[in-house]
Tab-separated table of C-alpha atoms and ligand atoms in Angstrom:
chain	number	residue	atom	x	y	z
A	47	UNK	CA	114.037	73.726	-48.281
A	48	UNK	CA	115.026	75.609	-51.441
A	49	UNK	CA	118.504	76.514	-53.018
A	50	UNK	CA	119.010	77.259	-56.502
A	51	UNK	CA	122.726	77.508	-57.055
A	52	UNK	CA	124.581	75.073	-59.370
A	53	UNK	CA	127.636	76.507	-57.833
A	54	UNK	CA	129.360	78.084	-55.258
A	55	UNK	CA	132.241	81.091	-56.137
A	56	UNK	CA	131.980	83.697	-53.200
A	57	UNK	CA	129.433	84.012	-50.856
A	58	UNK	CA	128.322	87.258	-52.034
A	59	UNK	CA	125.955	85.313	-54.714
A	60	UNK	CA	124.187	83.613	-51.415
A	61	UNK	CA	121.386	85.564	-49.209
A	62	UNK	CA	121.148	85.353	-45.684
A	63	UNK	CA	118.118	82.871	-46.413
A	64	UNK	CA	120.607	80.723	-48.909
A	65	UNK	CA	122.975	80.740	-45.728
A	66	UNK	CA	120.098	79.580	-43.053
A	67	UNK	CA	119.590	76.729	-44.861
A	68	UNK	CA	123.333	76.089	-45.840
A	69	UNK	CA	123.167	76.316	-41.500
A	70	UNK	CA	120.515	73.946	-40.828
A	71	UNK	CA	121.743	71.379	-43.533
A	72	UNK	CA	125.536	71.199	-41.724
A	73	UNK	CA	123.489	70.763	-38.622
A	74	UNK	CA	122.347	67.821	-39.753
A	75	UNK	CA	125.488	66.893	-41.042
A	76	UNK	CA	127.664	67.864	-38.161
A	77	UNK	CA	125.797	65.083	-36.070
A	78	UNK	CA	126.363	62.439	-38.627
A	79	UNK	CA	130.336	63.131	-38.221
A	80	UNK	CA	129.794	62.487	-34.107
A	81	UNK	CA	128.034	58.942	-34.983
A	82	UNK	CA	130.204	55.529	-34.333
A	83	UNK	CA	129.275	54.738	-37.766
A	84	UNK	CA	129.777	57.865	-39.944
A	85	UNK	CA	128.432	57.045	-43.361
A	86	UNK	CA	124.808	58.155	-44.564
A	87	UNK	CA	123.970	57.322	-48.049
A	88	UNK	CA	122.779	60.596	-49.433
A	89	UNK	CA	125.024	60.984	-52.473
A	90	UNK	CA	125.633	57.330	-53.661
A	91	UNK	CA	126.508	57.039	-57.231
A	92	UNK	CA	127.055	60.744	-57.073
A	93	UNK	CA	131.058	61.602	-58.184
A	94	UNK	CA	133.193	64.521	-56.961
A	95	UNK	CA	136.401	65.614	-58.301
A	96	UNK	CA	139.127	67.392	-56.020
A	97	UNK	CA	141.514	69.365	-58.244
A	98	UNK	CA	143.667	71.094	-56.126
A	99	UNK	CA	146.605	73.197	-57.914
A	100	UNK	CA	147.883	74.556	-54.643
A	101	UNK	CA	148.527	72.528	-51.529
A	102	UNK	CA	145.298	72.460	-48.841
A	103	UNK	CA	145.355	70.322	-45.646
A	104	UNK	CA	141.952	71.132	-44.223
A	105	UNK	CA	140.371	71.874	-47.204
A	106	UNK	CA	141.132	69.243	-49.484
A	107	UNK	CA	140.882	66.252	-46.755
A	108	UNK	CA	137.728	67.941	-45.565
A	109	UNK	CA	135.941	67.882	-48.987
A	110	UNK	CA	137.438	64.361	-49.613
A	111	UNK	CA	135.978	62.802	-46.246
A	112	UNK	CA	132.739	65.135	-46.568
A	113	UNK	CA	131.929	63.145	-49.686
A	114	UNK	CA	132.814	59.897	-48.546
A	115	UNK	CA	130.724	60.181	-45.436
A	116	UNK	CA	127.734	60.671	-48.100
A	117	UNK	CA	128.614	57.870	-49.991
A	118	UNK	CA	129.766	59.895	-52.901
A	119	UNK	CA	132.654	58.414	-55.357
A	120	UNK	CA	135.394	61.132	-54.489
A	121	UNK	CA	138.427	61.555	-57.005
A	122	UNK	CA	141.502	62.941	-55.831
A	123	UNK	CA	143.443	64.819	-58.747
A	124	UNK	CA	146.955	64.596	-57.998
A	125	UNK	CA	148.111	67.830	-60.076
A	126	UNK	CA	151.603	67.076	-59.795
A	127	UNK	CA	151.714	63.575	-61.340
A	128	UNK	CA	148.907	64.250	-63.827
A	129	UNK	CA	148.814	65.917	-67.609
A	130	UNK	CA	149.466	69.156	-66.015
A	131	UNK	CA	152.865	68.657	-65.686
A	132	UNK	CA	152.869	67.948	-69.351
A	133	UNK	CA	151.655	71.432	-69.971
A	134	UNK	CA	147.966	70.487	-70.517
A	135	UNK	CA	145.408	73.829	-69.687
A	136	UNK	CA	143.250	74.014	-67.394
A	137	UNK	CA	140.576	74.105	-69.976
A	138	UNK	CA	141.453	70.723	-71.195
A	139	UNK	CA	142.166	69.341	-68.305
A	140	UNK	CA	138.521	70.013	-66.690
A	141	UNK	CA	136.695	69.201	-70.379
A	142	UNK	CA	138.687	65.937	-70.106
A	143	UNK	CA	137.488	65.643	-65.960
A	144	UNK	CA	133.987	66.503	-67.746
A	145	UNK	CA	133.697	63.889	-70.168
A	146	UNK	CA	133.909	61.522	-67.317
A	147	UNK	CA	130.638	62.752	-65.772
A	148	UNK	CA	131.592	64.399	-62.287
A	149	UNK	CA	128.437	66.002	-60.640
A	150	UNK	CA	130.683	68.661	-59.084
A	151	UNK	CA	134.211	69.485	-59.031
A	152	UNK	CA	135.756	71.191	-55.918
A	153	UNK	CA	139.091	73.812	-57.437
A	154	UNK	CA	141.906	75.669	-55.653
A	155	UNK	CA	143.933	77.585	-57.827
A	156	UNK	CA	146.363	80.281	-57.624
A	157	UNK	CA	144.739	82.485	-60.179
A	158	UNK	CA	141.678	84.035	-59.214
A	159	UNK	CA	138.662	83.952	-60.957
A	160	UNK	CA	139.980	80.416	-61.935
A	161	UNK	CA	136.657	78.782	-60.517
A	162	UNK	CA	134.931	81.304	-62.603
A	163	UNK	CA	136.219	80.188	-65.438
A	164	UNK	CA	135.396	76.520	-64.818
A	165	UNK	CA	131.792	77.230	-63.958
A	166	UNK	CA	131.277	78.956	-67.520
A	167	UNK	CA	133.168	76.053	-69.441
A	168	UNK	CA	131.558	73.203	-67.013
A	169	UNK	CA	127.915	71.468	-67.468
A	170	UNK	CA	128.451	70.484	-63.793
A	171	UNK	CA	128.310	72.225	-60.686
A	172	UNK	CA	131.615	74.227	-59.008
A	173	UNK	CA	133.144	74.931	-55.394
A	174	UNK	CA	135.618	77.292	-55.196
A	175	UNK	CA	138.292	75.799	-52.859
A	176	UNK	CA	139.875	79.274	-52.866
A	177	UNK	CA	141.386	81.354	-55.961
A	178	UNK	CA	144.617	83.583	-55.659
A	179	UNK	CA	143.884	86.414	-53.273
A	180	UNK	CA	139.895	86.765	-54.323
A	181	UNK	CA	137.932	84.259	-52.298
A	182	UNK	CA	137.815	81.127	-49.657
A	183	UNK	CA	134.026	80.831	-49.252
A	184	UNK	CA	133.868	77.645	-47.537
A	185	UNK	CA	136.164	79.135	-44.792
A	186	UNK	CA	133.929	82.332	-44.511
A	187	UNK	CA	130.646	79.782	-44.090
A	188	UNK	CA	132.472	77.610	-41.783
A	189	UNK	CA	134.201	80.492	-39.783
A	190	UNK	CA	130.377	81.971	-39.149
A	191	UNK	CA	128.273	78.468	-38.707
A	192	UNK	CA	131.650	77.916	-35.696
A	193	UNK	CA	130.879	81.477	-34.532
A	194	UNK	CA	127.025	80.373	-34.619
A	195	UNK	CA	127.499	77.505	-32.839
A	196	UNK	CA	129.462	79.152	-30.304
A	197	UNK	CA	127.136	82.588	-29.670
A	198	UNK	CA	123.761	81.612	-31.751
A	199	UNK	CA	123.562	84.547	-33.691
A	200	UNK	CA	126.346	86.693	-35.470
A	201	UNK	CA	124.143	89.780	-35.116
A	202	UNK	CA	125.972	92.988	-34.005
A	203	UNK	CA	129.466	90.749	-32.375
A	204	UNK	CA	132.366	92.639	-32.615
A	205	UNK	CA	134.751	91.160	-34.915
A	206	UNK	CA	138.402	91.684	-35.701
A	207	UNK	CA	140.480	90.372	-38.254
A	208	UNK	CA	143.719	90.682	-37.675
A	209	UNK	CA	147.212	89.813	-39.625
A	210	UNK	CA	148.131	89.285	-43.364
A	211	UNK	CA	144.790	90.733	-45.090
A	212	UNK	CA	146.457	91.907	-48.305
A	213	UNK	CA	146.595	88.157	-49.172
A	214	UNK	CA	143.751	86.904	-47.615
A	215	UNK	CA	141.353	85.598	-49.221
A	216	UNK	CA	139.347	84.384	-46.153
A	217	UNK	CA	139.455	88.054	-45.131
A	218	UNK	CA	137.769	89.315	-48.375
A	219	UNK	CA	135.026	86.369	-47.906
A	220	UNK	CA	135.059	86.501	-44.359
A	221	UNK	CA	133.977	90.499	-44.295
A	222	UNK	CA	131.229	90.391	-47.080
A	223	UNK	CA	129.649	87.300	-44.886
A	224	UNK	CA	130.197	88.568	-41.869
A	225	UNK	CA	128.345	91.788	-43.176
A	226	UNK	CA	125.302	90.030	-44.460
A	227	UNK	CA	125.095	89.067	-40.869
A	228	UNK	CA	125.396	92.362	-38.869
A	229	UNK	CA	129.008	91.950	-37.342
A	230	UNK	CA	130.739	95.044	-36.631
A	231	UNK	CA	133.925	94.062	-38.491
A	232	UNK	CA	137.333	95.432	-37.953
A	233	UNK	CA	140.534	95.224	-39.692
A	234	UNK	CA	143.693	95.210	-37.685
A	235	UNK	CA	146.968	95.065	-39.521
A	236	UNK	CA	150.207	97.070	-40.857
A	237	UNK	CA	149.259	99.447	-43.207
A	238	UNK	CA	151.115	97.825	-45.491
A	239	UNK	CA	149.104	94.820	-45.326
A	240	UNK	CA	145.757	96.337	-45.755
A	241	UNK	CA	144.752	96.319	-49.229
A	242	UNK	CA	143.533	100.236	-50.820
A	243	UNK	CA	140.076	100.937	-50.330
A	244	UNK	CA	139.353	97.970	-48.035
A	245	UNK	CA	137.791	100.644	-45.851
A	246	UNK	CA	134.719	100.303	-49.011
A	247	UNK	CA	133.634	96.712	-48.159
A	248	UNK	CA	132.493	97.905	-44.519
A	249	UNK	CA	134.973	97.269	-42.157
A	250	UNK	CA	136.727	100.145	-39.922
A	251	UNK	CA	140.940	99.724	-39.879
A	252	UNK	CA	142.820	100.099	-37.306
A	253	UNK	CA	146.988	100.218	-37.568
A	254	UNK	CA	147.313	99.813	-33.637
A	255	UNK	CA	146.393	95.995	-32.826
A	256	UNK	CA	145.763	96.764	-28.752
A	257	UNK	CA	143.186	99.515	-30.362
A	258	UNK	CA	141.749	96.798	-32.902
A	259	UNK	CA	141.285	93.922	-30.960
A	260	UNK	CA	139.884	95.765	-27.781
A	261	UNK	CA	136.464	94.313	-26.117
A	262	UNK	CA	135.652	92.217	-29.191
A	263	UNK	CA	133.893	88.892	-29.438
A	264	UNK	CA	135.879	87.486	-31.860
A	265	UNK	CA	139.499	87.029	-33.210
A	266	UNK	CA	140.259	85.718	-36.395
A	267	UNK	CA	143.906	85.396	-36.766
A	268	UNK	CA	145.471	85.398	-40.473
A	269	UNK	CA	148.530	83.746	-41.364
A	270	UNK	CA	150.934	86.152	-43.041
A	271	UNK	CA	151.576	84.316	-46.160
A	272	UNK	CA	155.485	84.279	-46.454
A	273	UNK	CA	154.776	82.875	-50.132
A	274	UNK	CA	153.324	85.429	-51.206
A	275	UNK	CA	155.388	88.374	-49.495
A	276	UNK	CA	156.563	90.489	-51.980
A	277	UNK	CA	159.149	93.490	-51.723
A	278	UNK	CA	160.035	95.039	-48.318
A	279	UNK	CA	155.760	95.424	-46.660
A	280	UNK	CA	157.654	93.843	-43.736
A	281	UNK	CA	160.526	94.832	-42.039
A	282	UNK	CA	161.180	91.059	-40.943
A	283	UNK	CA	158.514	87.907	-38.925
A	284	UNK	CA	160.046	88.936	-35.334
A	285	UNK	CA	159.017	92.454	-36.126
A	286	UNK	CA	155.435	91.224	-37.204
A	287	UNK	CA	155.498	88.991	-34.061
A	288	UNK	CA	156.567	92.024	-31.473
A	289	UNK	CA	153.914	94.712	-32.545
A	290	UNK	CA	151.036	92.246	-33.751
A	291	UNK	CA	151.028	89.135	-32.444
A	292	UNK	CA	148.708	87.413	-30.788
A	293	UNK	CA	149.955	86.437	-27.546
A	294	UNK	CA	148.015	86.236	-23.914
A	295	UNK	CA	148.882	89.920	-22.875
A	296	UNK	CA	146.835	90.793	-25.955
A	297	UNK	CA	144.096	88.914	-25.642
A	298	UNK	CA	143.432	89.745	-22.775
A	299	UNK	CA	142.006	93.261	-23.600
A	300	UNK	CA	139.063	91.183	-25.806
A	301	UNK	CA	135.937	90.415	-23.777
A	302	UNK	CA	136.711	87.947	-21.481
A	303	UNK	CA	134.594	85.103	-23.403
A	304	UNK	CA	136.693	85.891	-26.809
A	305	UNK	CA	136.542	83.404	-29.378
A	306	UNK	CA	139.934	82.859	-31.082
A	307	UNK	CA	140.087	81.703	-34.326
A	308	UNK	CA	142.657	81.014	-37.147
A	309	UNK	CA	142.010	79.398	-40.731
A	310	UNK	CA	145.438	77.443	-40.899
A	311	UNK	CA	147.888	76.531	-40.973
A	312	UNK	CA	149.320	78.654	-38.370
A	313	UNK	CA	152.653	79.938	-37.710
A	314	UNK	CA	152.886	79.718	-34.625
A	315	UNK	CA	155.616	82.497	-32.660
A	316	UNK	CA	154.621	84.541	-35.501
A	317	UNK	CA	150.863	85.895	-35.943
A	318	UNK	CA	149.568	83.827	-32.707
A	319	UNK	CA	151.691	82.646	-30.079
A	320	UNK	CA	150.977	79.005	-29.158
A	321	UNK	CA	149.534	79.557	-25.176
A	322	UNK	CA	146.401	81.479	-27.571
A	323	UNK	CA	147.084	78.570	-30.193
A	324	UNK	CA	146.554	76.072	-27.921
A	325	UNK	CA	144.536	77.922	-25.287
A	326	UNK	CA	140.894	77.950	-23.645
A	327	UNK	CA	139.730	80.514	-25.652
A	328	UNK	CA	141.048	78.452	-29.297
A	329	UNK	CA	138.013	77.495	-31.606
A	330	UNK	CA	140.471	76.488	-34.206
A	331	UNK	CA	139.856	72.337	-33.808
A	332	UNK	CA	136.263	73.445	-33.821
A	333	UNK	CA	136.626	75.308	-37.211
A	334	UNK	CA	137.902	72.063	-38.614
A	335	UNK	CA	135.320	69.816	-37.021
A	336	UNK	CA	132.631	72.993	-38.676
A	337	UNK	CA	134.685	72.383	-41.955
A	338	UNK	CA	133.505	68.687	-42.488
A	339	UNK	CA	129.958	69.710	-41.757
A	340	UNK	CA	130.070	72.642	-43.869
A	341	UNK	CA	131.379	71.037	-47.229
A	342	UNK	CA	128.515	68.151	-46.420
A	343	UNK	CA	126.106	70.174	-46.776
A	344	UNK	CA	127.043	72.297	-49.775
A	345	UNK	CA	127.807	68.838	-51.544
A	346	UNK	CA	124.062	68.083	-50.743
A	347	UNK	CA	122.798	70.936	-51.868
A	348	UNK	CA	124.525	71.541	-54.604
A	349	UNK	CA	124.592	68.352	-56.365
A	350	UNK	CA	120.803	68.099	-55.614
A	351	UNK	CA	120.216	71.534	-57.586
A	352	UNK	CA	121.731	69.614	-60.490
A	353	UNK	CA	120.130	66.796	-60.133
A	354	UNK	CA	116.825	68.656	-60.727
A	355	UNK	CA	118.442	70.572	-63.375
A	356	UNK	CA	118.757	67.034	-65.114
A	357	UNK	CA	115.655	66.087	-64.623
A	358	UNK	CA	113.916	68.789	-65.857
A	359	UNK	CA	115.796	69.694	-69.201
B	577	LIG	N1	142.110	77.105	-44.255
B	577	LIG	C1	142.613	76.483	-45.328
B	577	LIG	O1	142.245	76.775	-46.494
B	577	LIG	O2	143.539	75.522	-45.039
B	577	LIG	P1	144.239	74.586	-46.108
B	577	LIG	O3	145.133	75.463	-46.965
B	577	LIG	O4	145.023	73.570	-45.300
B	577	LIG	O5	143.174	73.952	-46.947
């Protein structure tokens, strides 16, 4: 099995073959997390730093037990009580991280390209945990290994994203995976939440979300990010809710065996109403249980890229 990334930014550095194996590694890995004892000892004496500068449920937690299941020493940076708050950059604050020898440090930040930045200033491997509006690739991967799981192939599925894409960063990941893969992906939103020139990265739009979300095999639901709402792009969240939420008259003009999906955290009575929340057709407990597996292996096969990396130089 061969990968040769150090790091992981977007998955538009990765190749469908990079991918496969990503696949068949959290295979492996999503068995372990089904085990009465979960623990494997693949990445003893191996040390991974979460530095989270925006708050994460699923992500954070997932990386944290995703290490420990592997045996690896897992830091938790709590940004709020550390040197940050002091007005320390976050170019000291990772050279200081770096002096204490982490083999990979996992980063959410509000500014993108912040990941980007750490990978050129780092001798250690980086995970972008997601970074302003740019990227989530860890959602993307574990959004298509649930879909996977689900449907064994991705190949020509019908996809629709639909809610808050301007903001998205899963959406912008999501779409250049789900590309690489063959999905026919569609964009279902306000025009006001559709970001110019989306239409370039491959996706047809569609303004109308009965028209978007009819016959496809998959839903993915976006939160609309009230944070990050600027100006007047909605008229008000019971507006958003009335002409495009996600509720069972909807979903019922998908194909009958839709998969419903939704990165978290959800509001729910505003993008998806809880009977599709909660419902038969909900993969969202699966895209967490994915999640776990996921991060395993990209801790594997990251850290063992540097490993080798060590050894050699
Ligand atoms: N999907 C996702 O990134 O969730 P968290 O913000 O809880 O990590």
């Amino acid at each position: 099995m061969t990968f040769s990334h150090r790091s992981l930014l977007d998955v538009d550095t990765l190749s469908r073959g990079d991918v496969d194996t990503i696949f068949k590694s959290a295979d492996a890995f999503f068995e372990v997390s089904r085990r009465p004892i979960r623990k494997v000892p693949t990445l003893r004496g191996k040390t991974v730093i979460n530095l989270f500068y925006e708050a994460s449920t699923r992500t954070r937690t997932s990386f944290e037990i995703a290490g420990k299941r592997m045996s690896a020493d897992v830091i938790n940076m709590n940004v709020s009580a550390s040197s940050v708050k002091k007005g320390e950059t976050l170019y000291d604050t990772v050279k200081t991280l770096e002096a204490m020898h982490p083999d990979i440090v996992i980063v959410r930040h509000s500014a993108s390209g912040a990941p980007s930045f750490l990978d050129k200033n780092l001798r250690c491997g980086v995970i972008n945990a997601g970074d302003g509006m740019h990227a989530h690739p860890t959602q993307a991967l574990l959004d298509a290994f649930t879909i996977r799981k689900k449907r064994g192939s991705l190949d020509g599925l019908k996809v629709a994203i639909c809610g808050d894409v301007a903001h998205s960063r899963v959406a912008r990941s999501n779409v250049r995976l789900l590309n690489l893969f063959g999905a026919e992906v569609r964009v279902v939103a306000p025009r006001t939440l559709i970001p110019r020139g989306f239409e370039e990265m491959g996706v047809t739009i569609y303004d109308d979300v009965e028209k978007g979300i009819a016959d496809v095999d998959v839903l993915m639901i976006l939160r609309i990010q009230r944070e990050r709402l600027r100006g007047a792009l909605l008229p008000s969240l019971r507006e958003y809710s009335r002409t495009f939420g996600i509720n069972e008259r909807r979903l019922a003009l998908a194909s009958d065996d839709v998969i419903v999906m939704h990165p978290g955290p959800m509001n729910r009575g505003v993008e998806i109403e809880p009977a599709v929340a909660d419902g038969a057709q909900s993969a969202v407990l699966d895209q967490v249980e994915a999640g776990v597996a996921i991060r395993m292996a990209l801790l594997y096969l990251l850290t063992g890229e540097i490993t080798e990396l060590k050894e050699t130089s």
